[in-house]
Short mmCIF file of C-alpha atoms (C1' of nucleotides) in Angstrom, two decimals:
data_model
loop_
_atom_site.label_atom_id
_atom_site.label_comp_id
_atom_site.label_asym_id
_atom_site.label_seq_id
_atom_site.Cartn_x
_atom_site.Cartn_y
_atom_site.Cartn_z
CA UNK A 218 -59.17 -64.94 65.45
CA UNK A 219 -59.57 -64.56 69.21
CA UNK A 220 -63.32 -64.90 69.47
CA UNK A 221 -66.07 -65.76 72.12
CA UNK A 222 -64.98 -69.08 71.38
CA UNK A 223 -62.93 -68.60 74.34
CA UNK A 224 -64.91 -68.63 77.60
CA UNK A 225 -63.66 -68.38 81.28
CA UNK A 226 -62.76 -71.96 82.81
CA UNK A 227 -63.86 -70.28 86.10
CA UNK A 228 -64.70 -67.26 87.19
CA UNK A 229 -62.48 -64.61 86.91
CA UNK A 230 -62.00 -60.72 88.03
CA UNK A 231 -62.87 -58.39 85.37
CA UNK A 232 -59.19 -56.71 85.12
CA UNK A 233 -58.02 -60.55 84.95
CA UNK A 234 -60.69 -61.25 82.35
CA UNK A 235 -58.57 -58.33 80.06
CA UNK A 236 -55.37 -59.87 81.08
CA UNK A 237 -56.58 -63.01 79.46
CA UNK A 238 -57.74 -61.07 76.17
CA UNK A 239 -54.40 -59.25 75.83
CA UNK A 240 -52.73 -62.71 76.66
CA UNK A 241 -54.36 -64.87 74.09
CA UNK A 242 -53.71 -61.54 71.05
CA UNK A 243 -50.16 -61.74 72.67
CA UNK A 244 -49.89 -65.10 71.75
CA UNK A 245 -51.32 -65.10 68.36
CA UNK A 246 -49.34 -62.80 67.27
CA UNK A 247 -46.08 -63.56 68.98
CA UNK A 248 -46.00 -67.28 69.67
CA UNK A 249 -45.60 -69.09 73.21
CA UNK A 250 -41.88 -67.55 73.40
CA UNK A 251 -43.25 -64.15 73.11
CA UNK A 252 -45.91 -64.57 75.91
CA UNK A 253 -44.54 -62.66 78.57
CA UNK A 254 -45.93 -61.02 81.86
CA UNK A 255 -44.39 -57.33 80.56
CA UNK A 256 -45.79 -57.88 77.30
CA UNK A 257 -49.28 -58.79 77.61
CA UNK A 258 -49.01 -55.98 80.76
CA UNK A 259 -48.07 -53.63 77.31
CA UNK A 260 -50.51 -54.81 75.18
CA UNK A 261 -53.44 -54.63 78.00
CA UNK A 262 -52.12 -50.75 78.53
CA UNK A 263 -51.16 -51.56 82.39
CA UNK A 264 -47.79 -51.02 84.14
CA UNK A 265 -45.67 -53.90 84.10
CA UNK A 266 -46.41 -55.17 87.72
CA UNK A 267 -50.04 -55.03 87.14
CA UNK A 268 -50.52 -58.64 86.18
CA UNK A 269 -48.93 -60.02 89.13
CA UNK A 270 -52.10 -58.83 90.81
CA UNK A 271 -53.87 -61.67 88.65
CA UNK A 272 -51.64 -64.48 87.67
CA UNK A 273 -48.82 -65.17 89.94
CA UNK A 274 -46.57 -66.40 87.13
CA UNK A 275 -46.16 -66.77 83.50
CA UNK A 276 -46.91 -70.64 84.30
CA UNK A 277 -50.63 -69.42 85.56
CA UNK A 278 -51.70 -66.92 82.88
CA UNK A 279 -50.68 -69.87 80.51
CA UNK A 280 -52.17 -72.53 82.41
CA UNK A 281 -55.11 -70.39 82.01
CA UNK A 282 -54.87 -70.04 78.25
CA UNK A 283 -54.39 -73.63 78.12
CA UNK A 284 -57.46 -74.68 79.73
CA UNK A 285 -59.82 -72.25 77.71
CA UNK A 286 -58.04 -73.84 74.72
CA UNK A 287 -59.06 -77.23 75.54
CA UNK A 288 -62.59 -76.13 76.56
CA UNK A 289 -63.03 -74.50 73.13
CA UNK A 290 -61.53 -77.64 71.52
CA UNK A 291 -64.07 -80.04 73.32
CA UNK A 292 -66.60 -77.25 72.27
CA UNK A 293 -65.95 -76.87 68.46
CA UNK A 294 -65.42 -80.93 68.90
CA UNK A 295 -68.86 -81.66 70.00
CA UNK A 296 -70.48 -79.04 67.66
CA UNK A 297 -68.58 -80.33 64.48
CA UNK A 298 -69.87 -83.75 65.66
CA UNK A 299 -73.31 -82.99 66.74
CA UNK A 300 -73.87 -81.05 63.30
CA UNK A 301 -72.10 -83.81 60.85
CA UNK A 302 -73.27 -84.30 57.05
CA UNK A 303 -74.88 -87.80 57.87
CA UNK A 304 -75.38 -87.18 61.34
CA UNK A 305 -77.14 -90.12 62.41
CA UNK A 306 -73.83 -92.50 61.37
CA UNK A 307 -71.36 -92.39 64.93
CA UNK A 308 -68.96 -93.09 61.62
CA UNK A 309 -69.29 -89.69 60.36
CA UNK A 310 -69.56 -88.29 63.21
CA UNK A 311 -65.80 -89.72 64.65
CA UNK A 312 -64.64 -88.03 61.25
CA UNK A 313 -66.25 -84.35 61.73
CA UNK A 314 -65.06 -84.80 65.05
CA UNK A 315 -61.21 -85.74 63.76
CA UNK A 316 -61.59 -82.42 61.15
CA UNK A 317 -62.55 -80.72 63.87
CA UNK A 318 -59.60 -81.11 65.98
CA UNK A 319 -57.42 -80.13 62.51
CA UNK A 320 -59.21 -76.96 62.00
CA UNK A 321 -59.08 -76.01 65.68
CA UNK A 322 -55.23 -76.66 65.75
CA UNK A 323 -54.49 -75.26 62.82
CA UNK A 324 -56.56 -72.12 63.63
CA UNK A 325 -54.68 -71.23 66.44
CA UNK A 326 -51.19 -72.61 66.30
CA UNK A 327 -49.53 -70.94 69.16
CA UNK A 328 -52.64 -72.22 71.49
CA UNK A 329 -52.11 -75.73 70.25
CA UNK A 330 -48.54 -75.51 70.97
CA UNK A 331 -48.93 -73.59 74.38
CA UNK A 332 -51.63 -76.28 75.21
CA UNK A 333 -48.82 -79.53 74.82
CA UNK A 334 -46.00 -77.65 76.42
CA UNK A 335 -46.65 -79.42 79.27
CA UNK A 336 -43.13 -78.36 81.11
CA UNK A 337 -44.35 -74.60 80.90
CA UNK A 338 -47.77 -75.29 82.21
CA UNK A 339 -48.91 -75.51 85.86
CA UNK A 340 -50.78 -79.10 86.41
CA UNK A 341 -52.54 -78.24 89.34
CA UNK A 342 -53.99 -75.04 87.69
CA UNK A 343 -57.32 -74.84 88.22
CA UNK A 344 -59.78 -76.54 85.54
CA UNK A 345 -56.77 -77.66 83.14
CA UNK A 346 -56.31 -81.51 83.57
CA UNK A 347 -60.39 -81.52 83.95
CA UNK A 348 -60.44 -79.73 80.81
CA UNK A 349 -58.21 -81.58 78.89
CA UNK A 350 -59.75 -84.79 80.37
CA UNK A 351 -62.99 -83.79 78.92
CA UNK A 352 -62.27 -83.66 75.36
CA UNK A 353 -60.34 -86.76 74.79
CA UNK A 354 -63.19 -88.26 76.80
CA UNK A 355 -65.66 -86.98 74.19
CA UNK A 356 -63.37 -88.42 71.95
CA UNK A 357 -63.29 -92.04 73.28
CA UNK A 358 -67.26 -91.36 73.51
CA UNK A 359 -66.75 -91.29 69.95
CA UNK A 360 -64.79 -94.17 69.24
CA UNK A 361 -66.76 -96.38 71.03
CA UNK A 362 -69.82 -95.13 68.98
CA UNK A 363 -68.14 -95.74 65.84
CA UNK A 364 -66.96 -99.34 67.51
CA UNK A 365 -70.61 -100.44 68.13
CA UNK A 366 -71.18 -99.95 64.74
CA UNK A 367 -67.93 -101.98 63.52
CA UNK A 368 -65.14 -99.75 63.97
CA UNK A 369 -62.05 -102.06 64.83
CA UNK A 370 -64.19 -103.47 67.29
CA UNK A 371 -61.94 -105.39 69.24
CA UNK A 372 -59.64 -103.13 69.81
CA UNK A 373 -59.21 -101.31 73.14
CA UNK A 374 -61.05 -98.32 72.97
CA UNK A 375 -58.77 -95.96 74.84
CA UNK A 376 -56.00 -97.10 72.84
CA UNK A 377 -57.77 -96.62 69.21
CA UNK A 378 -58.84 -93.16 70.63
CA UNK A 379 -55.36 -92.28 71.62
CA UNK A 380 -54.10 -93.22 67.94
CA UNK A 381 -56.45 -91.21 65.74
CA UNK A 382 -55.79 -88.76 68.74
CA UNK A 383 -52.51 -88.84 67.51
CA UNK A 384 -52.96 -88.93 64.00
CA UNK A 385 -55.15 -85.46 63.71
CA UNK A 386 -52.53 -84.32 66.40
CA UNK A 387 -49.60 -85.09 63.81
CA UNK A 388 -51.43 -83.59 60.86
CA UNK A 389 -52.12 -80.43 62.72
CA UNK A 390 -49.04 -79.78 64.05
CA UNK A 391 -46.93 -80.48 61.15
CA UNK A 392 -48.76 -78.66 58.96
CA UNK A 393 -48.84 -75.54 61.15
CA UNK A 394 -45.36 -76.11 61.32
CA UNK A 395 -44.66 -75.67 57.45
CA UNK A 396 -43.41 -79.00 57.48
CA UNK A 397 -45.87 -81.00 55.85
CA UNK A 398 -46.45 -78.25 53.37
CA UNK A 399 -42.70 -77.74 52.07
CA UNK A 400 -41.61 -81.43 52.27
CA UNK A 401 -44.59 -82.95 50.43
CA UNK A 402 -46.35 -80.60 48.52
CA UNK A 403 -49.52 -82.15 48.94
CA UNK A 404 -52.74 -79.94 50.34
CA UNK A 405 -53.59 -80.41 53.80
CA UNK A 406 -57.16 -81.28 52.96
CA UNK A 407 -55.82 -84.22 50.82
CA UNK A 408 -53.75 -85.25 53.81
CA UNK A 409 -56.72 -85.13 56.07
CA UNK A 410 -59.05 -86.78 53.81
CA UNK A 411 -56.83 -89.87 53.27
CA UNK A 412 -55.97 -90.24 56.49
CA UNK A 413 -59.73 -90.33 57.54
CA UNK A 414 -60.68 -92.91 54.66
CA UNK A 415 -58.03 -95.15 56.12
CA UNK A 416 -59.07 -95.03 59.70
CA UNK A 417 -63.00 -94.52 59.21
CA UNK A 418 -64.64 -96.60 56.30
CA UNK A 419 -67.17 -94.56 53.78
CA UNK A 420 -69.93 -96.74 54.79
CA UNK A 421 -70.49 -98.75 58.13
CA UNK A 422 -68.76 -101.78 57.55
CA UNK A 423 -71.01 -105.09 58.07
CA UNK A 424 -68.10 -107.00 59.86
CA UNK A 425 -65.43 -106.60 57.21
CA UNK A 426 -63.39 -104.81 59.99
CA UNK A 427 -63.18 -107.90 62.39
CA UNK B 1389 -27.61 -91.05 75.00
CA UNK B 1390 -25.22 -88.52 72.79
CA UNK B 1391 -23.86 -91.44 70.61
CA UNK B 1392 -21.62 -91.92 67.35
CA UNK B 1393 -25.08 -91.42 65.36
CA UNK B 1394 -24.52 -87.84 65.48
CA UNK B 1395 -22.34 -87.47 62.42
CA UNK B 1396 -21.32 -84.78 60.41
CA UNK B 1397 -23.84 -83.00 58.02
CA UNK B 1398 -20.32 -81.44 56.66
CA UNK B 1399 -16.96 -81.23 57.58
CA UNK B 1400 -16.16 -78.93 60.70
CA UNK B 1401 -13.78 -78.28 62.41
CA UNK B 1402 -12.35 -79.73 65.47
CA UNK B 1403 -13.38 -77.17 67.93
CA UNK B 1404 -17.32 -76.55 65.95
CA UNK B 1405 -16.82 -80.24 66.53
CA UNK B 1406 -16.60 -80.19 70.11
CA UNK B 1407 -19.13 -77.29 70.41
CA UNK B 1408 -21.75 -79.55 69.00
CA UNK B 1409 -21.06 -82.26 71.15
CA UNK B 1410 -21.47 -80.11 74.16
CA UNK B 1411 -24.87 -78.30 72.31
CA UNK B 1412 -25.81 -81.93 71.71
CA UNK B 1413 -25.43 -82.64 75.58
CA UNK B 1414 -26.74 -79.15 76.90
CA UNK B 1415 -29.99 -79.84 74.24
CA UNK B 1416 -30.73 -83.52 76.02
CA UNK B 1417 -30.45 -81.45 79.52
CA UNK B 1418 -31.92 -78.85 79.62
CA UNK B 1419 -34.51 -78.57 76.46
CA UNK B 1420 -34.19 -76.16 73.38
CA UNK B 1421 -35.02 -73.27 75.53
CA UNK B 1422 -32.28 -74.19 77.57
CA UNK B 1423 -29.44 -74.29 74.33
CA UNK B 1424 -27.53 -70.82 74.52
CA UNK B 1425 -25.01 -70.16 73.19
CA UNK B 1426 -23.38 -69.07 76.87
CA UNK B 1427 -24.69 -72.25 78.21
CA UNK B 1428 -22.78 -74.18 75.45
CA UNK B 1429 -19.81 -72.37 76.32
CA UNK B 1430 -20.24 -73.21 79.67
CA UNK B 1431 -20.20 -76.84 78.94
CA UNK B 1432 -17.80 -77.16 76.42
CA UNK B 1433 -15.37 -75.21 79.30
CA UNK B 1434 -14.79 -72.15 77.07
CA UNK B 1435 -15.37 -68.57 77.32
CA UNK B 1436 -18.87 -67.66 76.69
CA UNK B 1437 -17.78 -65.56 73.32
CA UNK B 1438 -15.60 -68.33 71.95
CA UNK B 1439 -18.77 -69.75 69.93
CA UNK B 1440 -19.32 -67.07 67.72
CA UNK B 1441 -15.92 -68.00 66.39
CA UNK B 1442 -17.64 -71.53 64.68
CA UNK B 1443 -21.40 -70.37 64.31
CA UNK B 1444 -22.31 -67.08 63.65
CA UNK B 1445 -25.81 -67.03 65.79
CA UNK B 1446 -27.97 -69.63 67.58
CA UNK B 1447 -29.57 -70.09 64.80
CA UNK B 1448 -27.10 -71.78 62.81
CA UNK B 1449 -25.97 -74.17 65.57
CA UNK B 1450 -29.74 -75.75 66.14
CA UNK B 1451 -29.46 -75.92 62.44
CA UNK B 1452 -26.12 -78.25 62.47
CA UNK B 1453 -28.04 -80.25 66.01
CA UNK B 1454 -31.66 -79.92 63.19
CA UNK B 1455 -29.80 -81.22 60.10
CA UNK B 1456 -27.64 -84.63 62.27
CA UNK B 1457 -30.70 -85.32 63.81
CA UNK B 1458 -32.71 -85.52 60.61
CA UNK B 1459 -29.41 -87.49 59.01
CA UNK B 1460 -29.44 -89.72 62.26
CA UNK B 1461 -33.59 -90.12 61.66
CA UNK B 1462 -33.13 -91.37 57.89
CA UNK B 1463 -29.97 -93.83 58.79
CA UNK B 1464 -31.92 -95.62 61.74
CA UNK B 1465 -34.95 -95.48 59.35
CA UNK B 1466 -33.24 -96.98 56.92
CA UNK B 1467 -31.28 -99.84 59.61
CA UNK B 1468 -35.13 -100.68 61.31
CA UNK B 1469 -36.46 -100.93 57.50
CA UNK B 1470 -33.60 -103.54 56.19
CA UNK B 1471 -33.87 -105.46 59.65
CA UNK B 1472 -37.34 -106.16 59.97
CA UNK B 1473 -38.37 -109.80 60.61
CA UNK B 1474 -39.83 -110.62 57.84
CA UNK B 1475 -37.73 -108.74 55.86
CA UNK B 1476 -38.62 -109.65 51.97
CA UNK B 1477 -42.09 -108.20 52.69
CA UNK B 1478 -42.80 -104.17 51.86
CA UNK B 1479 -45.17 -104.14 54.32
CA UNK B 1480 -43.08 -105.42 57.04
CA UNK B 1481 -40.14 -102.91 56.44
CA UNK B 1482 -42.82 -99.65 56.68
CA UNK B 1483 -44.15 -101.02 59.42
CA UNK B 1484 -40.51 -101.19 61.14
CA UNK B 1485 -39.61 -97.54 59.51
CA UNK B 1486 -42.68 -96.55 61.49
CA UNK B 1487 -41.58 -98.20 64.72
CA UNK B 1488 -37.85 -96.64 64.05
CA UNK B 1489 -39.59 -93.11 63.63
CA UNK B 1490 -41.00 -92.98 67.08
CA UNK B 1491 -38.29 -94.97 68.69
CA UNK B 1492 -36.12 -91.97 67.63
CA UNK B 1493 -38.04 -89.48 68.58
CA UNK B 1494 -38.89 -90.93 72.22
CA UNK B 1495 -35.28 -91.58 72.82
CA UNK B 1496 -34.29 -87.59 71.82
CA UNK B 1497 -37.60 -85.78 72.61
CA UNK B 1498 -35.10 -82.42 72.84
CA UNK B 1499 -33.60 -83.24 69.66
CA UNK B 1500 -37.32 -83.57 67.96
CA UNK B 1501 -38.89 -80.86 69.14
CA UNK B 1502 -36.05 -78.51 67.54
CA UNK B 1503 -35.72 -80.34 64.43
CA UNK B 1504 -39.42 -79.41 64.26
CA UNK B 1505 -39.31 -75.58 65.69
CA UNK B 1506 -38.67 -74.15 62.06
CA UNK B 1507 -38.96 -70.56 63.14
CA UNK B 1508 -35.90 -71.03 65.49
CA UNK B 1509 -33.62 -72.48 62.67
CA UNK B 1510 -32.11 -71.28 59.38
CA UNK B 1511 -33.44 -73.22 56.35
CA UNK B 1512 -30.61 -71.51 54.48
CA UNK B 1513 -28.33 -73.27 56.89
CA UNK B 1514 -26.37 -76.00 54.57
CA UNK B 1515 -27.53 -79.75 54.45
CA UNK B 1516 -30.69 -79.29 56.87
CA UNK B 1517 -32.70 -78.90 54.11
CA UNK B 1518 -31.56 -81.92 51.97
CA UNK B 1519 -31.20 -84.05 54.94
CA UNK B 1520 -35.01 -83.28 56.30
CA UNK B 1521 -35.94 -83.93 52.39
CA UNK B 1522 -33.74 -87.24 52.13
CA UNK B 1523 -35.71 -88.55 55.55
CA UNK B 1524 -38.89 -88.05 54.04
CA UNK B 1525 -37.80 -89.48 50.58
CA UNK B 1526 -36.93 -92.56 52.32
CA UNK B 1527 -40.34 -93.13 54.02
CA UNK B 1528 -42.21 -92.46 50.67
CA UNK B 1529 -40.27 -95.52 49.05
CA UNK B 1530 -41.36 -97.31 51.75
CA UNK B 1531 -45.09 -96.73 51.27
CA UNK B 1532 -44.61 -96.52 47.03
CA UNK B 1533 -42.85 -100.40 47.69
CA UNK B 1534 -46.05 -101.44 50.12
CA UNK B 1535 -47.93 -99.96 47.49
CA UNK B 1536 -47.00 -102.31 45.27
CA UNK B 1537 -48.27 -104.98 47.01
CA UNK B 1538 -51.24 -103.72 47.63
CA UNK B 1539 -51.17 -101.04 50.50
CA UNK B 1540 -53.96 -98.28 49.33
CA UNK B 1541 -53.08 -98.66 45.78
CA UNK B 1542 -55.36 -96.27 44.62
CA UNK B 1543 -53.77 -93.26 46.87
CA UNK B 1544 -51.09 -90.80 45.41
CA UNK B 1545 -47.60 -91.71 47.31
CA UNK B 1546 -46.80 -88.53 48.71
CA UNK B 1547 -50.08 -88.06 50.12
CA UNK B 1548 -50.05 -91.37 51.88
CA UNK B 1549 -46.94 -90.98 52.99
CA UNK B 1550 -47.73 -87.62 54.82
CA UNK B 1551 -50.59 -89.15 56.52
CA UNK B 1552 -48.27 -92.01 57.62
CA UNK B 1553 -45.43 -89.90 58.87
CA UNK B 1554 -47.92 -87.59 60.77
CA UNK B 1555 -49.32 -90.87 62.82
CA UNK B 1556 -45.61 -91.81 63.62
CA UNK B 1557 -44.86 -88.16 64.57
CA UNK B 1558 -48.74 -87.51 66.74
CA UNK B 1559 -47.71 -90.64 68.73
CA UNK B 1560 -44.23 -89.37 69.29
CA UNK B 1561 -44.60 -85.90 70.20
CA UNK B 1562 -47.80 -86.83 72.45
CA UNK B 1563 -45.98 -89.16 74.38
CA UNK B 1564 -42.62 -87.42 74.95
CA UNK B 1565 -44.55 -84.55 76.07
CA UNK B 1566 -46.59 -86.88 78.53
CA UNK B 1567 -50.05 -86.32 77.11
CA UNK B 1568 -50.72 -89.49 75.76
CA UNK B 1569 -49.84 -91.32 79.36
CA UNK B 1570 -51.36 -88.62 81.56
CA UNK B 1571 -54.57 -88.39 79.06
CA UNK B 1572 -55.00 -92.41 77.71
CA UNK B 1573 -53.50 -94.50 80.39
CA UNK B 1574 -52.50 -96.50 77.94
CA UNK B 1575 -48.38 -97.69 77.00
CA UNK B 1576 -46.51 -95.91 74.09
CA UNK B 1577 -45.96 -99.95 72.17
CA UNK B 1578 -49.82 -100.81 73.02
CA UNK B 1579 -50.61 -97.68 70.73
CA UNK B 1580 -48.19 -97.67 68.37
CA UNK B 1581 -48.89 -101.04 67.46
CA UNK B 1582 -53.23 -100.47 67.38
CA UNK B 1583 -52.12 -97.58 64.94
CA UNK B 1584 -49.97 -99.44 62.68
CA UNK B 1585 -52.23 -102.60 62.63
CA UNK B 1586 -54.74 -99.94 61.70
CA UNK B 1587 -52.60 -98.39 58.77
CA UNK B 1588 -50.55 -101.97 57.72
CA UNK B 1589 -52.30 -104.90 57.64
CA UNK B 1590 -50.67 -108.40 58.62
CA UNK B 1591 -50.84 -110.48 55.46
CA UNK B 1592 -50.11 -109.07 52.10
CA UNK B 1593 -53.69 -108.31 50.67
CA UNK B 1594 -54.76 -109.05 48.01
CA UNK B 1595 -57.07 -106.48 46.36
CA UNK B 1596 -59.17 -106.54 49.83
CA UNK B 1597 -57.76 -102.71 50.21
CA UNK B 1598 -58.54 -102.00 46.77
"C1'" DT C 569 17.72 -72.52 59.69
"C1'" DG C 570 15.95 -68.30 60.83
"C1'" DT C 571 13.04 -64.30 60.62
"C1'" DA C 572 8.56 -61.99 59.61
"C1'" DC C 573 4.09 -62.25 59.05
"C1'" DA C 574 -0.73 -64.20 58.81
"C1'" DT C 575 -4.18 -67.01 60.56
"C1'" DC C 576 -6.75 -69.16 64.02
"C1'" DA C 577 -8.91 -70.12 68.69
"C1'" DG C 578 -9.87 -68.30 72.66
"C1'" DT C 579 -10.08 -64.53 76.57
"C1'" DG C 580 -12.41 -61.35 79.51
"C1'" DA C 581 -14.39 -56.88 80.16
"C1'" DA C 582 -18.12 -54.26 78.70
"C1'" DC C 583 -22.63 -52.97 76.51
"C1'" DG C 584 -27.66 -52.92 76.14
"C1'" DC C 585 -31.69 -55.76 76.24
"C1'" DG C 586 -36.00 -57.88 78.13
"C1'" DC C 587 -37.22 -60.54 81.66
"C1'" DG C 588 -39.43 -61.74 86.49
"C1'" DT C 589 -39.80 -59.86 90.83
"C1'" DT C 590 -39.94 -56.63 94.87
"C1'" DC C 591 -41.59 -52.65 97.14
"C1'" DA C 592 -43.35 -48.35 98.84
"C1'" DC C 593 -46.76 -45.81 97.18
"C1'" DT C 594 -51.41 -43.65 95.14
"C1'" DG C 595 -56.15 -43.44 94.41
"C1'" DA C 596 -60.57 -45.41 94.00
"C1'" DT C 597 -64.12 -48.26 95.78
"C1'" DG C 598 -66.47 -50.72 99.32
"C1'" DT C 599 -67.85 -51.61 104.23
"C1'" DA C 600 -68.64 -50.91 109.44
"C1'" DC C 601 -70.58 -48.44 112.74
"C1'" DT D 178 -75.28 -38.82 106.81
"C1'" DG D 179 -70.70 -38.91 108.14
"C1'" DT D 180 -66.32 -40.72 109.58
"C1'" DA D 181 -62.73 -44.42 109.72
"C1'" DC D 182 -60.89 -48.15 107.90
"C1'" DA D 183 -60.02 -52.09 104.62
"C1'" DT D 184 -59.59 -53.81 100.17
"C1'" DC D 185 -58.39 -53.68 95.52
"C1'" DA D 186 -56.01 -52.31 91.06
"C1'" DG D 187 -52.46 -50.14 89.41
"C1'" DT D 188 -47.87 -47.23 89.38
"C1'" DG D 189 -43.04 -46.59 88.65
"C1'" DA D 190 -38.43 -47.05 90.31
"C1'" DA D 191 -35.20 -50.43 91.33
"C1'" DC D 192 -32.86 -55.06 91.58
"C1'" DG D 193 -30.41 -58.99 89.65
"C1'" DC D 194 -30.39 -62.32 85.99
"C1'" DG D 195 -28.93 -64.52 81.56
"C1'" DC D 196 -28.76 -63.43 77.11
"C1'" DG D 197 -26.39 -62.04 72.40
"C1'" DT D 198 -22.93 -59.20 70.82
"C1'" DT D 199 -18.71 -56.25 70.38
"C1'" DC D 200 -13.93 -55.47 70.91
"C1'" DA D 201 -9.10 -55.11 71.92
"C1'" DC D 202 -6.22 -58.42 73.20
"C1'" DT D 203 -3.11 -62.92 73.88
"C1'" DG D 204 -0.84 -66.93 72.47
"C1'" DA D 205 -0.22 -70.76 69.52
"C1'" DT D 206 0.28 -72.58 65.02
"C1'" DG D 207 1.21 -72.33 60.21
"C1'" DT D 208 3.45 -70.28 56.02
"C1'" DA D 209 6.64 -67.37 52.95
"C1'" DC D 210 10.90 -66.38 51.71
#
DNA sequence: TGTACATCAGTGAACGCGCGTTCACTGATGTAC
DNA sequence: TGTACATCAGTGAACGCGCGTTCACTGATGTAC
């Protein structure tokens, strides 16, 4: 499930580039606990010492994962959007982009919980606030789209965006957490889809909203 | 912030006793990474393999900190929902289970983020279970009662339910971990409240969500 | 009331483990002149 | 074209650290008879 998905949020050495393949398969298969300098060094077939060369910490080669993480969110974000059943309505178009963030998470767990660990993360790594900036600013593009056609519209668009931010946030995690799935029994795609019809009417509402 | 809350999920004895207060403290400090069983030891002021004694593994003792927490969640649920202003209205009292859900979770960020970590506990381990089930049997009254006043009438319980506890929990676990404030700009209340207003409305409808 | 024994809580030394980190080193590649 | 040097990527031994876990042991408390 590691795929080209995952591009460079800057330029990196080619040896670093493999670190960075051997980190994000590390991760995948053994969660953010299991990310470790010796065993993506293992995995990558290098002495133990070797990454030091590239990433001076755990913190870095993380912050690093982090940041391509958000980049490919904003990406599959925008795409999802961009390519929406109905894709002239900013309505349906806030929705694909709310799935989007669902399928994302709940494609690659580990990343999504790497990504929020904020205390194991480096802030000032290079390209990871900008990149994490950028896709809940596509997603406020987004709201406001869906607001100028009579979405909530006078609420504070930063603040909507932050709660539906929130509320695909707390589907994905939960459910990649089991929890969802063991204490209700319900289908995440049922979850999803009344969540959505509560936040984002079927069809653009003519004022009823206000 | 270690209060009387924390009660029992079943009898133990005095010393387990006193090892879970000093988990409880060591858990607040220093983060679930940071709960050892040495470091619990530590604080407690007894000798590092004096633990094993009262809980066989790790495991078991972040399921005794998992299952109070989850007990401690469903009483001040259950407080919030029987004190709201406004109190004879359905609507009123999920709104203030909601606002209980994240106050908890804000106030014991530590505590939440293990209660939620299922690979690191033991689901064997006695009471977690129930008392994780109880919580969220408590919050689906809630929404079956708003229900029945016309909250989404059409939408099977459970399913609304998840949706609603996954808002409660997106807007927790973002904020504790500083991504909603560092990302939005906007405060934890100014969010929870566009979110509920979003999910609840203000005046018992009637057949307008229909 | 006294003796013998069992249970319980805790001690402290020891073990192996994986971890990050340091360091002197090798060997390959690139650059200056 | 050849020599000298610098840079880069990686090696492998070694270090100290905190961890869970084991184990023989101590000392206090409780129970049987």
């Amino acid at each position: 499930m590691v795929d080209s998905v995952y591009m460079p949020s800057h330029p990196l050495s080619a040896p670093a580039e493999r670190l960075v393949e051997a980190a994000q398969a590390t991760l995948a298969e053994a969660g953010v606990e299991g990310l470790t300098l010796r065993a993506v060094a293992r995995r990558a077939g290098v002495s133990h010492g070797a990454p030091l060369r590239h990433f001076e910490s755990t913190s870095a080669l993380r912050s690093e994962l982090a940041a391509r993480g958000f980049r490919a969110l904003d990406e599959a974000i925008d795409k999802a959007a961009s390519q929406a059943p109905g894709g002239s309505s900013p309505l349906r178009r806030l929705e694909a982009a709310g799935r989007a963030y669902v399928d994302q998470a709940v494609a690659n767990p580990a990343l999504f919980a790497l990504m929020f660990r904020q205390e194991e993360l480096d802030p000032a790594y290079p390209g990871l606030a900008e990149r994490s900036a950028a896709a809940f600013d596509q997603l406020v593009r987004h709201v406001r789209a869906a607001q100028d056609v009579g979405l909530e519209p006078g609420q504070d668009t930063r603040v909507l965006a932050s709660s539906l931010w929130a509320l695909v946030h707390g589907i994905a995690t939960l459910w990649s957490q089991g929890a969802l799935a063991s204490t209700s029994g319900a289908s995440l795609d049922s979850i999803l889809v009344a969540a959505l019809a509560i936040w984002i009417p079927q069809e653009t509402p003519e004022g009823t909203e206000a």
